[in-house]
Short mmCIF file of N, CA, C and O in Angstrom, two decimals:
data_model
loop_
_atom_site.label_atom_id
_atom_site.label_comp_id
_atom_site.label_asym_id
_atom_site.label_seq_id
_atom_site.Cartn_x
_atom_site.Cartn_y
_atom_site.Cartn_z
N MET N 769 3.74 -10.11 -2.48
CA MET N 769 3.97 -9.10 -3.04
C MET N 769 5.67 -8.64 -3.34
O MET N 769 6.28 -9.08 -2.68
N ARG N 770 5.49 -8.05 -4.46
CA ARG N 770 6.80 -7.55 -5.16
C ARG N 770 6.67 -6.49 -6.11
O ARG N 770 5.58 -5.84 -6.48
N ALA N 771 7.74 -5.89 -6.23
CA ALA N 771 7.93 -4.52 -7.29
C ALA N 771 7.31 -4.92 -8.70
O ALA N 771 7.65 -6.40 -9.18
N MET N 772 6.73 -4.48 -9.33
CA MET N 772 6.27 -4.73 -10.87
C MET N 772 7.21 -4.48 -11.77
O MET N 772 8.42 -3.48 -11.50
N THR N 773 7.47 -5.59 -12.73
CA THR N 773 8.42 -5.17 -13.72
C THR N 773 7.78 -5.30 -15.16
O THR N 773 6.79 -5.37 -15.01
N PRO N 774 8.72 -4.85 -16.20
CA PRO N 774 8.02 -4.81 -17.46
C PRO N 774 7.50 -6.07 -18.07
O PRO N 774 6.63 -5.94 -18.53
N ALA N 775 8.04 -6.92 -17.28
CA ALA N 775 7.65 -8.32 -17.97
C ALA N 775 6.23 -8.78 -17.31
O ALA N 775 5.54 -9.63 -18.03
N ASP N 776 5.48 -8.16 -16.03
CA ASP N 776 4.30 -8.18 -15.80
C ASP N 776 3.60 -7.54 -16.28
O ASP N 776 2.20 -7.51 -16.08
N ARG N 777 3.76 -6.67 -17.49
CA ARG N 777 2.49 -5.64 -18.20
C ARG N 777 1.52 -6.38 -18.51
O ARG N 777 0.36 -6.28 -18.26
N ARG N 778 1.80 -7.47 -19.42
CA ARG N 778 0.88 -8.21 -20.32
C ARG N 778 -0.28 -8.91 -19.21
O ARG N 778 -1.47 -8.67 -19.08
N ARG N 779 0.48 -9.47 -18.21
CA ARG N 779 -0.39 -10.28 -17.38
C ARG N 779 -1.33 -9.36 -16.31
O ARG N 779 -2.43 -9.74 -16.00
N CYS N 780 -0.76 -8.24 -16.14
CA CYS N 780 -1.39 -7.27 -15.38
C CYS N 780 -2.53 -6.63 -16.33
O CYS N 780 -3.79 -6.52 -15.58
N PHE N 781 -2.59 -6.41 -17.31
CA PHE N 781 -3.40 -6.03 -18.33
C PHE N 781 -4.71 -6.72 -18.32
O PHE N 781 -5.72 -6.53 -18.44
N THR N 782 -3.90 -8.20 -18.38
CA THR N 782 -5.17 -9.12 -18.72
C THR N 782 -6.00 -9.32 -17.33
O THR N 782 -7.16 -9.39 -17.53
N MET N 783 -5.38 -9.39 -16.16
CA MET N 783 -6.07 -9.41 -14.86
C MET N 783 -7.09 -8.13 -14.75
O MET N 783 -8.09 -8.45 -14.30
N ARG N 784 -6.86 -6.93 -15.23
CA ARG N 784 -7.45 -5.95 -15.18
C ARG N 784 -8.65 -6.08 -15.98
O ARG N 784 -9.75 -5.59 -15.57
N GLN N 785 -8.79 -6.96 -16.67
CA GLN N 785 -10.28 -7.15 -17.50
C GLN N 785 -10.95 -7.94 -16.82
O GLN N 785 -11.92 -8.06 -17.26
N THR N 786 -10.62 -8.51 -15.66
CA THR N 786 -11.74 -9.34 -14.86
C THR N 786 -12.45 -8.55 -14.01
O THR N 786 -13.29 -8.90 -13.38
N VAL N 787 -12.02 -7.15 -13.86
CA VAL N 787 -12.67 -6.39 -12.89
C VAL N 787 -13.82 -5.61 -13.51
O VAL N 787 -13.58 -5.19 -14.70
N HIS N 788 -14.83 -5.73 -13.07
CA HIS N 788 -15.87 -4.74 -13.26
C HIS N 788 -16.24 -3.56 -12.92
O HIS N 788 -16.94 -2.62 -13.74
N GLU N 789 -15.77 -3.00 -11.68
CA GLU N 789 -15.94 -1.84 -11.50
C GLU N 789 -14.78 -1.07 -11.64
O GLU N 789 -13.61 -1.42 -11.54
N ASN N 790 -15.02 0.09 -11.98
CA ASN N 790 -13.55 1.24 -12.21
C ASN N 790 -12.84 0.81 -13.30
O ASN N 790 -11.73 0.93 -13.57
N ARG N 791 -13.49 -0.04 -14.32
CA ARG N 791 -12.53 -0.50 -15.42
C ARG N 791 -12.56 0.49 -16.67
O ARG N 791 -13.08 1.15 -16.92
N ARG N 792 -10.95 0.78 -16.95
CA ARG N 792 -10.74 1.55 -17.96
C ARG N 792 -10.45 0.66 -19.26
O ARG N 792 -9.87 -0.19 -19.21
N ASP N 793 -11.10 1.39 -20.26
CA ASP N 793 -11.07 0.66 -21.67
C ASP N 793 -9.91 1.44 -22.33
O ASP N 793 -10.25 2.49 -22.97
N ILE N 794 -8.76 0.72 -22.07
CA ILE N 794 -7.50 1.43 -22.79
C ILE N 794 -6.91 0.33 -23.39
O ILE N 794 -6.86 -0.77 -23.02
N SER N 795 -5.93 0.61 -24.25
CA SER N 795 -5.28 -0.49 -25.23
C SER N 795 -4.41 -0.75 -24.30
O SER N 795 -3.76 -0.07 -23.53
N PHE N 796 -3.90 -2.02 -24.71
CA PHE N 796 -2.34 -2.28 -24.25
C PHE N 796 -1.54 -1.18 -24.31
O PHE N 796 -0.58 -1.04 -23.38
N ALA N 797 -1.12 -0.78 -25.38
CA ALA N 797 -0.10 -0.07 -25.80
C ALA N 797 0.05 1.08 -24.82
O ALA N 797 0.88 1.65 -24.10
N ASP N 798 -1.15 1.80 -24.56
CA ASP N 798 -1.32 2.95 -23.62
C ASP N 798 -1.14 2.49 -22.20
O ASP N 798 -0.70 3.15 -21.44
N TYR N 799 -1.63 1.23 -21.82
CA TYR N 799 -1.43 0.72 -20.59
C TYR N 799 0.00 0.54 -20.39
O TYR N 799 0.66 0.94 -19.33
N ALA N 800 0.63 0.06 -21.11
CA ALA N 800 2.26 -0.25 -21.11
C ALA N 800 2.68 1.04 -20.74
O ALA N 800 3.65 1.35 -19.85
N ALA N 801 2.39 2.04 -21.68
CA ALA N 801 3.30 3.33 -21.67
C ALA N 801 3.10 3.88 -20.19
O ALA N 801 3.83 4.48 -19.52
N ALA N 802 1.88 3.92 -19.69
CA ALA N 802 1.50 4.23 -18.37
C ALA N 802 2.13 3.75 -17.12
O ALA N 802 3.14 4.36 -16.28
N SER N 803 2.28 2.27 -17.29
CA SER N 803 2.79 1.51 -16.58
C SER N 803 4.31 1.76 -16.44
O SER N 803 4.89 1.73 -15.33
N ASP N 804 4.64 1.79 -17.22
CA ASP N 804 6.48 2.11 -17.27
C ASP N 804 6.91 3.51 -16.72
O ASP N 804 8.05 3.16 -16.08
N VAL N 805 6.03 4.11 -16.49
CA VAL N 805 6.28 5.35 -15.68
C VAL N 805 6.58 5.26 -14.04
O VAL N 805 7.38 5.33 -13.52
N TYR N 806 5.42 4.21 -13.72
CA TYR N 806 5.46 3.64 -12.36
C TYR N 806 6.39 2.57 -12.24
O TYR N 806 7.22 2.73 -10.96
N ILE N 807 6.77 2.03 -13.18
CA ILE N 807 7.92 0.56 -12.80
C ILE N 807 9.19 1.27 -12.69
O ILE N 807 10.09 1.09 -12.28
N GLY N 808 9.39 2.28 -13.48
CA GLY N 808 10.86 2.83 -13.86
C GLY N 808 11.18 3.58 -12.59
O GLY N 808 12.39 3.56 -12.04
N ARG N 809 9.97 4.28 -11.80
CA ARG N 809 10.31 5.01 -10.54
C ARG N 809 10.52 3.98 -9.23
O ARG N 809 10.60 4.15 -8.14
N GLY N 810 9.90 2.67 -9.33
CA GLY N 810 9.77 1.62 -8.41
C GLY N 810 8.57 1.95 -7.54
O GLY N 810 8.30 1.70 -6.32
N ASP N 811 7.54 2.86 -8.21
CA ASP N 811 6.29 2.75 -7.25
C ASP N 811 5.24 2.22 -7.63
O ASP N 811 3.85 2.52 -7.34
N SER N 812 5.33 0.96 -8.20
CA SER N 812 3.92 -0.14 -8.64
C SER N 812 4.54 -1.50 -7.72
O SER N 812 5.58 -1.78 -7.71
N SER N 813 3.50 -2.18 -7.43
CA SER N 813 3.28 -3.38 -6.96
C SER N 813 2.48 -4.26 -7.52
O SER N 813 1.59 -3.87 -8.08
N VAL N 814 3.00 -5.76 -7.34
CA VAL N 814 2.03 -6.75 -7.78
C VAL N 814 1.98 -7.83 -6.68
O VAL N 814 2.92 -7.84 -6.05
N TRP N 815 0.77 -8.40 -6.64
CA TRP N 815 0.60 -9.62 -5.91
C TRP N 815 0.76 -10.86 -6.59
O TRP N 815 -0.33 -10.74 -7.59
N VAL N 816 1.25 -11.58 -6.51
CA VAL N 816 1.58 -13.06 -7.27
C VAL N 816 1.11 -14.14 -6.23
O VAL N 816 2.06 -14.30 -5.29
N GLU N 817 0.52 -15.09 -6.93
CA GLU N 817 0.36 -16.33 -6.21
C GLU N 817 0.57 -17.40 -7.25
O GLU N 817 -0.02 -17.12 -8.31
N ASN N 818 1.40 -18.37 -7.32
CA ASN N 818 1.73 -19.56 -8.00
C ASN N 818 1.73 -19.03 -9.11
O ASN N 818 1.55 -19.80 -10.49
N GLY N 819 2.67 -18.05 -9.51
CA GLY N 819 2.79 -17.32 -10.86
C GLY N 819 1.92 -16.73 -11.35
O GLY N 819 2.07 -16.06 -12.65
N ARG N 820 0.80 -16.30 -10.75
CA ARG N 820 -0.22 -15.69 -11.44
C ARG N 820 -0.47 -14.27 -10.65
O ARG N 820 -0.45 -14.14 -9.55
N ILE N 821 -0.52 -13.42 -11.42
CA ILE N 821 -0.91 -11.82 -10.73
C ILE N 821 -2.08 -11.72 -10.63
O ILE N 821 -3.26 -11.92 -11.39
N LEU N 822 -2.45 -11.38 -9.22
CA LEU N 822 -3.86 -11.12 -8.67
C LEU N 822 -3.98 -9.97 -8.29
O LEU N 822 -5.28 -9.46 -7.96
N GLY N 823 -3.14 -9.19 -8.30
CA GLY N 823 -3.37 -7.70 -7.97
C GLY N 823 -2.37 -6.87 -8.37
O GLY N 823 -0.85 -6.96 -8.35
N GLU N 824 -2.53 -5.52 -8.37
CA GLU N 824 -1.60 -4.39 -8.89
C GLU N 824 -1.84 -3.08 -8.16
O GLU N 824 -3.19 -2.79 -7.98
N ALA N 825 -1.05 -2.40 -7.93
CA ALA N 825 -1.04 -1.04 -7.33
C ALA N 825 0.23 -0.03 -7.52
O ALA N 825 1.16 -0.66 -7.95
N ALA N 826 -0.24 1.23 -7.69
CA ALA N 826 0.75 1.95 -8.12
C ALA N 826 0.34 3.65 -7.46
O ALA N 826 -0.70 3.99 -7.40
N VAL N 827 1.39 4.22 -7.16
CA VAL N 827 1.39 5.52 -6.79
C VAL N 827 2.14 6.61 -7.58
O VAL N 827 2.79 5.94 -8.28
N ASP N 828 1.65 7.86 -7.66
CA ASP N 828 2.19 8.79 -8.30
C ASP N 828 3.01 9.64 -7.30
O ASP N 828 2.54 10.22 -6.27
N ARG N 829 4.32 9.46 -7.25
CA ARG N 829 5.34 10.15 -6.27
C ARG N 829 5.32 11.53 -6.64
O ARG N 829 5.56 12.46 -5.40
N GLU N 830 4.66 12.00 -7.45
CA GLU N 830 4.67 13.76 -7.67
C GLU N 830 3.20 14.20 -7.13
O GLU N 830 3.61 15.51 -6.81
N THR N 831 2.34 13.68 -7.12
CA THR N 831 1.12 14.06 -6.66
C THR N 831 0.41 13.48 -5.52
O THR N 831 -0.35 14.01 -4.60
N GLY N 832 1.21 12.35 -5.04
CA GLY N 832 0.67 11.78 -3.79
C GLY N 832 -0.52 10.97 -4.03
O GLY N 832 -1.46 10.56 -2.86
N VAL N 833 -0.73 10.38 -5.09
CA VAL N 833 -2.47 9.89 -5.68
C VAL N 833 -1.78 8.46 -5.74
O VAL N 833 -1.06 8.13 -6.28
N VAL N 834 -2.73 7.55 -4.88
CA VAL N 834 -2.83 6.09 -5.67
C VAL N 834 -3.60 6.22 -6.65
O VAL N 834 -4.62 6.25 -6.84
N GLU N 835 -2.75 5.78 -7.86
CA GLU N 835 -3.15 5.87 -9.26
C GLU N 835 -3.86 4.46 -9.52
O GLU N 835 -4.69 4.67 -10.46
N VAL N 836 -3.38 3.63 -9.41
CA VAL N 836 -3.88 2.03 -9.56
C VAL N 836 -4.09 1.28 -8.47
O VAL N 836 -2.97 1.23 -7.27
N LEU N 837 -5.10 0.61 -8.19
CA LEU N 837 -5.28 -0.64 -7.30
C LEU N 837 -6.33 -1.91 -8.21
O LEU N 837 -7.68 -1.14 -7.85
N TYR N 838 -5.68 -2.45 -8.60
CA TYR N 838 -6.92 -4.13 -9.05
C TYR N 838 -6.39 -4.87 -8.39
O TYR N 838 -5.39 -5.29 -8.22
N VAL N 839 -7.58 -5.54 -8.33
CA VAL N 839 -7.45 -7.11 -7.59
C VAL N 839 -8.16 -7.91 -8.84
O VAL N 839 -9.65 -7.81 -8.89
N ASP N 840 -7.84 -8.95 -9.02
CA ASP N 840 -8.43 -9.96 -9.83
C ASP N 840 -9.94 -10.29 -8.99
O ASP N 840 -10.14 -10.49 -8.14
N ALA N 841 -10.94 -10.17 -9.99
CA ALA N 841 -12.50 -10.54 -9.47
C ALA N 841 -12.49 -11.76 -8.68
O ALA N 841 -13.12 -11.78 -7.45
N ALA N 842 -11.72 -12.82 -9.10
CA ALA N 842 -11.78 -14.11 -8.45
C ALA N 842 -11.26 -14.31 -7.40
O ALA N 842 -11.22 -15.12 -6.27
N ALA N 843 -10.42 -13.08 -6.87
CA ALA N 843 -9.44 -13.06 -5.83
C ALA N 843 -9.92 -11.76 -4.81
O ALA N 843 -9.16 -11.79 -3.57
N GLN N 844 -10.82 -11.13 -4.84
CA GLN N 844 -11.26 -10.35 -3.89
C GLN N 844 -11.90 -10.88 -2.93
O GLN N 844 -12.43 -11.84 -2.84
N GLY N 845 -11.69 -9.80 -1.97
CA GLY N 845 -12.17 -10.59 -0.44
C GLY N 845 -11.13 -11.31 0.21
O GLY N 845 -11.49 -11.79 1.46
N ARG N 846 -9.85 -11.44 -0.06
CA ARG N 846 -8.76 -11.92 0.61
C ARG N 846 -7.94 -11.36 1.32
O ARG N 846 -6.82 -11.79 1.70
N GLY N 847 -7.91 -10.18 1.20
CA GLY N 847 -7.15 -8.84 1.76
C GLY N 847 -5.73 -8.56 0.84
O GLY N 847 -4.96 -7.91 1.22
N ILE N 848 -5.85 -8.96 -0.35
CA ILE N 848 -4.91 -8.44 -1.49
C ILE N 848 -5.05 -6.95 -1.57
O ILE N 848 -3.93 -6.28 -1.59
N GLY N 849 -6.25 -6.62 -1.82
CA GLY N 849 -6.47 -5.00 -2.07
C GLY N 849 -5.78 -4.49 -1.01
O GLY N 849 -5.50 -3.22 -0.94
N SER N 850 -6.28 -4.91 0.69
CA SER N 850 -5.62 -4.09 1.70
C SER N 850 -4.37 -4.27 1.68
O SER N 850 -3.64 -3.08 1.97
N ALA N 851 -3.73 -5.17 1.28
CA ALA N 851 -2.18 -5.48 1.53
C ALA N 851 -1.57 -4.25 0.67
O ALA N 851 -0.52 -3.18 0.95
N LEU N 852 -2.15 -4.33 -0.60
CA LEU N 852 -1.55 -3.21 -1.73
C LEU N 852 -1.88 -1.76 -1.39
O LEU N 852 -0.85 -1.03 -1.56
N LEU N 853 -2.87 -1.51 -0.78
CA LEU N 853 -3.31 -0.31 -0.44
C LEU N 853 -2.41 0.35 0.75
O LEU N 853 -1.88 1.05 0.63
N ASP N 854 -2.12 -0.75 1.78
CA ASP N 854 -1.19 -0.40 2.64
C ASP N 854 0.23 -0.05 2.08
O ASP N 854 0.72 0.92 2.81
N ARG N 855 0.60 -0.93 1.13
CA ARG N 855 1.85 -0.67 0.82
C ARG N 855 2.13 0.77 -0.06
O ARG N 855 2.84 1.60 0.06
N CYS N 856 0.94 0.78 -0.72
CA CYS N 856 0.77 2.27 -1.34
C CYS N 856 0.83 3.75 -0.30
O CYS N 856 1.64 4.49 -0.62
N CYS N 857 0.14 3.28 0.94
CA CYS N 857 0.18 4.41 1.88
C CYS N 857 1.48 4.59 2.51
O CYS N 857 2.04 5.81 2.83
N ALA N 858 2.23 3.33 2.78
CA ALA N 858 3.63 3.43 3.31
C ALA N 858 4.42 4.15 2.37
O ALA N 858 5.35 4.92 2.81
N THR N 859 4.22 3.86 0.92
CA THR N 859 5.29 4.45 0.02
C THR N 859 5.13 5.92 0.13
O THR N 859 5.97 6.81 0.13
N LEU N 860 3.80 6.37 0.17
CA LEU N 860 3.60 8.14 -0.06
C LEU N 860 4.17 8.48 1.58
O LEU N 860 4.41 9.64 1.48
N ALA N 861 3.80 7.84 2.29
CA ALA N 861 4.19 8.18 4.03
C ALA N 861 5.72 8.43 3.81
O ALA N 861 6.47 9.58 4.29
N GLY N 862 6.37 7.62 3.18
CA GLY N 862 7.65 7.52 3.04
C GLY N 862 8.41 8.46 2.30
O GLY N 862 9.82 8.90 2.46
N LEU N 863 7.60 9.05 1.32
CA LEU N 863 8.05 10.29 0.31
C LEU N 863 7.66 11.66 1.23
O LEU N 863 7.86 12.60 0.92
N GLY N 864 7.12 11.42 2.36
CA GLY N 864 6.69 12.75 3.23
C GLY N 864 5.51 13.49 2.85
O GLY N 864 5.19 14.30 3.36
N TYR N 865 4.51 12.37 2.19
CA TYR N 865 3.12 12.90 2.09
C TYR N 865 2.32 12.52 3.29
O TYR N 865 2.74 11.74 4.11
N ARG N 866 1.61 13.57 3.75
CA ARG N 866 0.81 13.65 4.95
C ARG N 866 -0.67 13.16 4.73
O ARG N 866 -1.24 12.60 5.76
N GLU N 867 -0.83 12.99 3.66
CA GLU N 867 -2.43 12.31 3.26
C GLU N 867 -2.09 11.21 1.72
O GLU N 867 -1.35 12.01 1.17
N ALA N 868 -2.91 10.41 1.66
CA ALA N 868 -3.14 9.79 0.27
C ALA N 868 -4.28 10.18 -0.25
O ALA N 868 -5.51 10.31 0.03
N LEU N 869 -4.27 10.69 -1.59
CA LEU N 869 -5.28 10.60 -2.48
C LEU N 869 -5.76 9.63 -3.39
O LEU N 869 -4.73 9.12 -3.78
N LEU N 870 -6.98 9.58 -3.85
CA LEU N 870 -7.50 8.77 -4.87
C LEU N 870 -8.84 9.21 -5.60
O LEU N 870 -9.43 10.13 -5.17
N SER N 871 -9.06 8.74 -6.50
CA SER N 871 -10.45 8.85 -6.99
C SER N 871 -11.23 7.48 -7.31
O SER N 871 -10.23 6.51 -7.75
N THR N 872 -12.25 7.45 -7.48
CA THR N 872 -13.03 6.18 -7.54
C THR N 872 -14.53 6.54 -7.99
O THR N 872 -15.05 7.48 -7.81
N MET N 873 -15.05 5.60 -8.67
CA MET N 873 -16.50 5.76 -9.10
C MET N 873 -17.37 5.59 -7.85
O MET N 873 -17.29 4.91 -7.09
N ALA N 874 -18.32 6.86 -7.64
CA ALA N 874 -19.32 6.62 -6.78
C ALA N 874 -20.27 5.51 -6.61
O ALA N 874 -20.72 5.26 -7.77
N GLY N 875 -20.34 5.37 -5.51
CA GLY N 875 -21.58 4.39 -5.26
C GLY N 875 -21.13 2.73 -5.72
O GLY N 875 -21.73 1.97 -5.98
N THR N 876 -19.86 2.43 -5.58
CA THR N 876 -19.55 1.23 -6.02
C THR N 876 -18.95 0.73 -4.71
O THR N 876 -18.65 1.05 -4.03
N ARG N 877 -18.46 -0.60 -4.81
CA ARG N 877 -18.20 -1.65 -4.07
C ARG N 877 -16.46 -0.84 -3.68
O ARG N 877 -15.99 -1.19 -2.48
N ALA N 878 -15.92 -0.56 -4.72
CA ALA N 878 -14.39 -0.02 -4.61
C ALA N 878 -14.77 1.35 -3.31
O ALA N 878 -13.89 1.50 -2.55
N GLU N 879 -15.64 2.24 -3.82
CA GLU N 879 -15.55 3.36 -2.81
C GLU N 879 -15.82 2.81 -1.47
O GLU N 879 -15.26 3.42 -0.60
N GLY N 880 -16.72 1.61 -1.28
CA GLY N 880 -17.05 1.23 0.19
C GLY N 880 -15.89 0.41 0.71
O GLY N 880 -15.38 0.75 1.79
N PHE N 881 -14.84 -0.18 0.02
CA PHE N 881 -13.74 -0.48 0.34
C PHE N 881 -12.83 0.53 0.91
O PHE N 881 -12.05 0.46 1.97
N TYR N 882 -12.80 1.61 0.16
CA TYR N 882 -11.77 2.76 0.65
C TYR N 882 -12.34 3.46 1.98
O TYR N 882 -11.64 3.76 2.65
N LEU N 883 -13.79 3.71 2.00
CA LEU N 883 -14.02 4.41 3.23
C LEU N 883 -13.76 3.18 4.50
O LEU N 883 -13.70 3.63 5.26
N LYS N 884 -14.15 1.74 4.36
CA LYS N 884 -13.83 1.14 5.53
C LYS N 884 -12.10 1.07 5.67
O LYS N 884 -11.88 0.69 6.87
N ARG N 885 -11.68 1.61 4.77
CA ARG N 885 -9.99 1.74 5.39
C ARG N 885 -9.53 3.05 5.53
O ARG N 885 -8.29 3.53 5.26
N GLY N 886 -10.47 4.01 5.93
CA GLY N 886 -10.09 5.46 6.50
C GLY N 886 -10.26 6.39 5.38
O GLY N 886 -9.87 7.47 5.95
N PHE N 887 -10.48 5.98 4.29
CA PHE N 887 -10.55 7.29 3.28
C PHE N 887 -11.95 7.93 3.35
O PHE N 887 -12.92 7.22 3.80
N GLN N 888 -12.01 9.54 3.11
CA GLN N 888 -13.04 10.16 3.10
C GLN N 888 -13.47 10.88 1.88
O GLN N 888 -12.39 11.19 1.33
N THR N 889 -14.43 10.92 1.59
CA THR N 889 -14.76 11.86 0.33
C THR N 889 -14.56 13.29 0.69
O THR N 889 -15.43 13.80 1.37
N TYR N 890 -13.94 14.16 -0.29
CA TYR N 890 -13.65 15.37 0.09
C TYR N 890 -14.36 16.23 -1.21
O TYR N 890 -14.46 17.18 -1.00
N LYS N 891 -14.72 15.46 -2.17
CA LYS N 891 -15.24 16.26 -3.36
C LYS N 891 -15.90 15.09 -4.58
O LYS N 891 -15.13 14.24 -4.70
N MET N 892 -16.81 15.86 -4.95
CA MET N 892 -17.44 15.00 -5.87
C MET N 892 -17.13 15.61 -7.42
O MET N 892 -17.28 16.87 -7.65
N GLU N 893 -17.20 14.62 -8.63
CA GLU N 893 -17.30 15.42 -9.92
C GLU N 893 -18.41 14.94 -10.44
O GLU N 893 -18.29 13.57 -11.04
N GLY N 894 -19.42 15.65 -10.53
CA GLY N 894 -20.85 15.01 -11.02
C GLY N 894 -21.36 14.15 -10.12
O GLY N 894 -21.22 14.28 -8.82
N ARG N 895 -21.89 13.15 -10.66
CA ARG N 895 -22.60 12.08 -9.67
C ARG N 895 -21.64 10.85 -9.61
O ARG N 895 -21.89 10.00 -8.96
N ASP N 896 -20.60 10.93 -10.57
CA ASP N 896 -20.12 9.53 -10.96
C ASP N 896 -18.55 9.51 -10.06
O ASP N 896 -18.39 8.42 -9.68
N THR N 897 -17.86 10.29 -9.90
CA THR N 897 -16.51 10.44 -9.41
C THR N 897 -16.34 10.99 -8.09
O THR N 897 -16.54 12.19 -7.81
N ALA N 898 -15.84 9.99 -7.00
CA ALA N 898 -15.55 10.40 -5.59
C ALA N 898 -14.07 10.77 -5.51
O ALA N 898 -13.19 9.93 -5.94
N PHE N 899 -13.69 11.85 -5.20
CA PHE N 899 -12.16 12.09 -4.75
C PHE N 899 -12.11 11.84 -3.02
O PHE N 899 -12.89 12.46 -2.59
N MET N 900 -11.08 11.20 -2.81
CA MET N 900 -11.11 10.59 -1.47
C MET N 900 -9.82 10.92 -0.98
O MET N 900 -8.86 11.02 -1.91
N ARG N 901 -9.62 10.94 0.36
CA ARG N 901 -8.30 11.24 1.04
C ARG N 901 -8.38 10.39 2.23
O ARG N 901 -9.54 10.29 2.94
N ARG N 902 -6.90 10.25 2.76
CA ARG N 902 -6.71 9.51 3.91
C ARG N 902 -5.49 9.89 4.86
O ARG N 902 -4.55 10.15 3.99
N SER N 903 -5.63 10.10 5.84
CA SER N 903 -4.61 10.69 6.56
C SER N 903 -3.61 9.73 6.48
O SER N 903 -3.74 8.56 6.99
N LEU N 904 -2.10 9.91 6.50
CA LEU N 904 -1.11 9.28 6.95
C LEU N 904 -0.32 9.58 8.00
O LEU N 904 0.86 8.82 8.51
N VAL N 905 -0.58 10.56 8.76
CA VAL N 905 -0.02 10.62 10.13
C VAL N 905 -0.77 10.29 11.45
O VAL N 905 -2.03 10.23 11.29
#
């Protein structure tokens, strides 16, 4: 695992296309602009094996939200997502946050992943979006 760089953007964007849940259909230009914010602050990480990006994560230091967590579909179930999530939570704790926040699609494997890692749903938006939090203290 290492910090994400601008050179990683295209590979991260391509990796995200392998993910079936919580997939955001955005253009590369929009993705690059959003990722540049996290890269510039040092708040994003990538998991790389043999030169291939298999995961990406980022936090928003202004809100305490885990904004990004994607793992290549073929690499899921290997602990990459857990390691990236742990890095996000450690970053937020280091910034003084007492809890980590995120949102995900309700009823998905992603929601189950977060529940197994101590997140709890505190609010629903419609039937689709679960807002979750986990204590960092």
